[in-house]
Amino acid sequence: QLQPILREQIDNYDHKPGTWKLSQLYDLERDLILVVREMEARGLLVDIPYLHQLRESLTQEQLQLQKQVFALSGCSFSLASDDQLADVLYRKMNLTCKVFTEKGAPSTADEALAELGHLISVPLRTYRTSAKLLTGFVIPWLELADGEGRLHADFNQIGTVSGRFSC
């Protein structure tokens, strides 16, 4: 019942020259909704055996990198703890910090690690990259994939300023 009323308002909406009319956008979005809904339902096929292999490979890489960091630092600690990392780098190893947080604390951000000028920065930075891949993509994709190895995203165009989709 509202469709004819809204359609008339959309058709009569005053738009700036050189921009799309609301009716054109409405028609485009209406047609696109069917495609997006099908994409969400079908899902994105991922290579589950490869993801399992990648998980194992990244896990082994992290163990080796962790051993390197512990050997270079002379102690073991949680690589996931910025506080412990800062303590090891700047207090125990007495490395010079060139980058500080907004609160003035020694930084353990990637930029700070790159500026260390010490061998320990290479395995630390590689470990973090590996951890991001593992925890940000590989493990979640394995957990979210359905029985056919497909990921089903909810595409959202409203949540972005650029008009692109977010999931």
Coordinates of C-alpha atoms in Angstrom, one line a residue:
Q1 CA 0.0 0.0 0.0
L2 CA 2.9 2.4 0.7
Q3 CA 4.9 1.5 -2.4
P4 CA 2.9 3.8 -4.8
I5 CA 3.0 6.7 -2.4
L6 CA 6.7 6.3 -1.7
R7 CA 7.5 5.8 -5.4
E8 CA 5.7 9.1 -6.2
Q9 CA 7.7 10.9 -3.5
I10 CA 11.0 9.4 -4.8
D11 CA 10.2 10.3 -8.4
N12 CA 9.4 13.9 -7.4
Y13 CA 12.4 14.4 -5.1
D14 CA 14.4 17.4 -6.2
H15 CA 18.0 16.3 -7.0
K16 CA 21.1 18.3 -7.9
P17 CA 22.1 18.3 -11.6
G18 CA 24.8 15.7 -12.3
T19 CA 23.6 13.4 -9.5
W20 CA 21.4 10.3 -9.7
K21 CA 17.7 10.7 -9.2
L22 CA 16.4 8.9 -6.2
S23 CA 14.2 6.8 -8.5
Q24 CA 17.3 5.6 -10.3
L25 CA 19.0 4.7 -7.1
Y26 CA 15.9 2.9 -5.9
D27 CA 15.7 0.9 -9.1
L28 CA 19.4 0.0 -8.8
E29 CA 19.2 -1.0 -5.2
R30 CA 16.0 -3.0 -5.7
D31 CA 17.6 -5.1 -8.4
L32 CA 20.9 -5.4 -6.4
I33 CA 19.1 -6.7 -3.3
L34 CA 18.2 -9.9 -5.1
V35 CA 21.8 -10.5 -6.1
V36 CA 23.2 -9.7 -2.6
R37 CA 20.6 -12.0 -1.0
E38 CA 21.6 -14.8 -3.3
M39 CA 25.3 -14.2 -2.5
E40 CA 24.6 -14.4 1.2
A41 CA 22.6 -17.6 0.8
R42 CA 25.1 -19.3 -1.5
G43 CA 28.1 -18.3 0.6
L44 CA 31.7 -18.0 -0.3
L45 CA 33.4 -21.4 -0.9
V46 CA 36.7 -21.6 1.0
D47 CA 39.4 -24.3 0.8
I48 CA 38.9 -26.1 4.2
P49 CA 41.8 -28.5 3.8
Y50 CA 44.2 -25.6 2.9
L51 CA 42.9 -23.6 5.9
H52 CA 43.7 -26.6 8.2
Q53 CA 47.1 -26.9 6.6
L54 CA 47.7 -23.1 7.0
R55 CA 46.6 -23.3 10.6
E56 CA 49.1 -26.0 11.3
S57 CA 51.8 -24.2 9.4
L58 CA 51.2 -20.8 11.2
T59 CA 51.1 -22.5 14.6
Q60 CA 54.4 -24.2 14.0
E61 CA 55.9 -21.0 12.7
Q62 CA 54.7 -19.2 15.9
L63 CA 56.4 -21.8 18.0
Q64 CA 59.7 -21.4 16.2
L65 CA 59.4 -17.6 16.4
Q66 CA 58.6 -17.8 20.0
K67 CA 61.7 -19.9 20.7
Q68 CA 63.8 -17.3 18.8
V69 CA 62.4 -14.4 20.8
F70 CA 63.0 -16.3 24.1
A71 CA 66.6 -17.1 23.0
L72 CA 67.3 -13.5 22.0
S73 CA 65.7 -12.0 25.2
G74 CA 67.1 -14.6 27.6
C75 CA 63.7 -15.2 29.2
S76 CA 60.2 -16.5 28.4
F77 CA 57.1 -14.4 28.7
S78 CA 53.7 -14.0 27.0
L79 CA 54.2 -12.5 23.5
A80 CA 50.6 -11.5 23.6
S81 CA 51.2 -9.2 26.6
D82 CA 52.3 -5.7 25.6
D83 CA 53.2 -5.0 29.3
Q84 CA 55.4 -8.1 29.5
L85 CA 57.0 -7.4 26.1
A86 CA 57.7 -3.8 27.1
D87 CA 59.2 -5.0 30.4
V88 CA 61.5 -7.4 28.6
L89 CA 62.6 -5.1 25.8
Y90 CA 63.1 -1.9 27.7
R91 CA 63.9 -3.0 31.3
K92 CA 65.5 -6.4 31.1
M93 CA 67.2 -6.0 27.7
N94 CA 67.8 -2.3 28.3
L95 CA 66.9 -1.4 24.6
T96 CA 66.3 2.2 23.8
C97 CA 62.7 3.0 23.1
K98 CA 62.2 5.6 20.3
V99 CA 58.4 5.5 20.2
F100 CA 56.1 6.2 23.1
T101 CA 52.3 5.8 23.6
E102 CA 50.1 8.9 24.1
K103 CA 50.5 8.4 27.8
G104 CA 54.3 8.4 27.5
A105 CA 54.8 4.7 28.1
P106 CA 57.3 2.8 25.9
S107 CA 55.5 1.5 22.9
T108 CA 55.4 -2.1 21.7
A109 CA 53.5 -1.2 18.5
D110 CA 54.9 -2.4 15.2
E111 CA 56.5 1.0 14.5
A112 CA 58.3 0.8 17.8
L113 CA 59.6 -2.7 17.1
A114 CA 60.8 -1.7 13.7
E115 CA 62.8 1.2 15.3
L116 CA 64.5 -1.1 17.9
G117 CA 67.7 -1.8 15.9
H118 CA 67.9 -5.2 17.5
L119 CA 67.6 -8.7 16.0
I120 CA 64.7 -9.5 18.3
S121 CA 62.4 -7.2 16.3
V122 CA 62.3 -9.5 13.2
P123 CA 60.9 -12.6 14.9
L124 CA 58.6 -10.4 17.1
R125 CA 57.1 -8.6 14.1
T126 CA 56.8 -11.9 12.1
Y127 CA 55.1 -13.5 15.1
R128 CA 52.5 -10.8 15.3
T129 CA 51.8 -11.0 11.6
S130 CA 51.4 -14.7 11.9
A131 CA 49.1 -14.4 14.9
K132 CA 46.9 -11.8 13.1
L133 CA 46.5 -14.2 10.2
L134 CA 45.7 -17.1 12.4
T135 CA 43.3 -15.5 14.9
G136 CA 41.8 -12.9 12.5
F137 CA 41.2 -15.1 9.5
V138 CA 42.2 -18.8 9.5
I139 CA 40.6 -19.9 12.8
P140 CA 37.4 -17.9 12.4
W141 CA 36.9 -19.0 8.8
L142 CA 37.3 -22.7 9.9
E143 CA 34.8 -22.1 12.7
L144 CA 32.3 -20.2 10.6
A145 CA 32.3 -22.4 7.5
D146 CA 29.3 -24.6 7.0
G147 CA 29.3 -28.3 6.2
E148 CA 30.0 -27.6 2.5
G149 CA 32.9 -25.3 3.3
R150 CA 31.1 -22.1 2.6
L151 CA 31.1 -18.8 4.6
H152 CA 27.8 -17.0 4.8
A153 CA 28.3 -13.2 5.2
D154 CA 25.7 -10.6 6.0
F155 CA 26.5 -7.8 3.6
N156 CA 25.7 -4.4 4.9
Q157 CA 25.9 -1.3 2.6
I158 CA 24.4 1.1 5.1
G159 CA 27.2 0.7 7.6
T160 CA 29.8 2.3 5.3
V161 CA 30.3 5.8 4.2
S162 CA 31.9 4.8 0.9
G163 CA 29.0 2.7 -0.3
R164 CA 31.0 -0.5 -0.2
F165 CA 29.8 -3.5 1.7
S166 CA 30.8 -4.5 5.2
C167 CA 30.3 -7.9 6.7

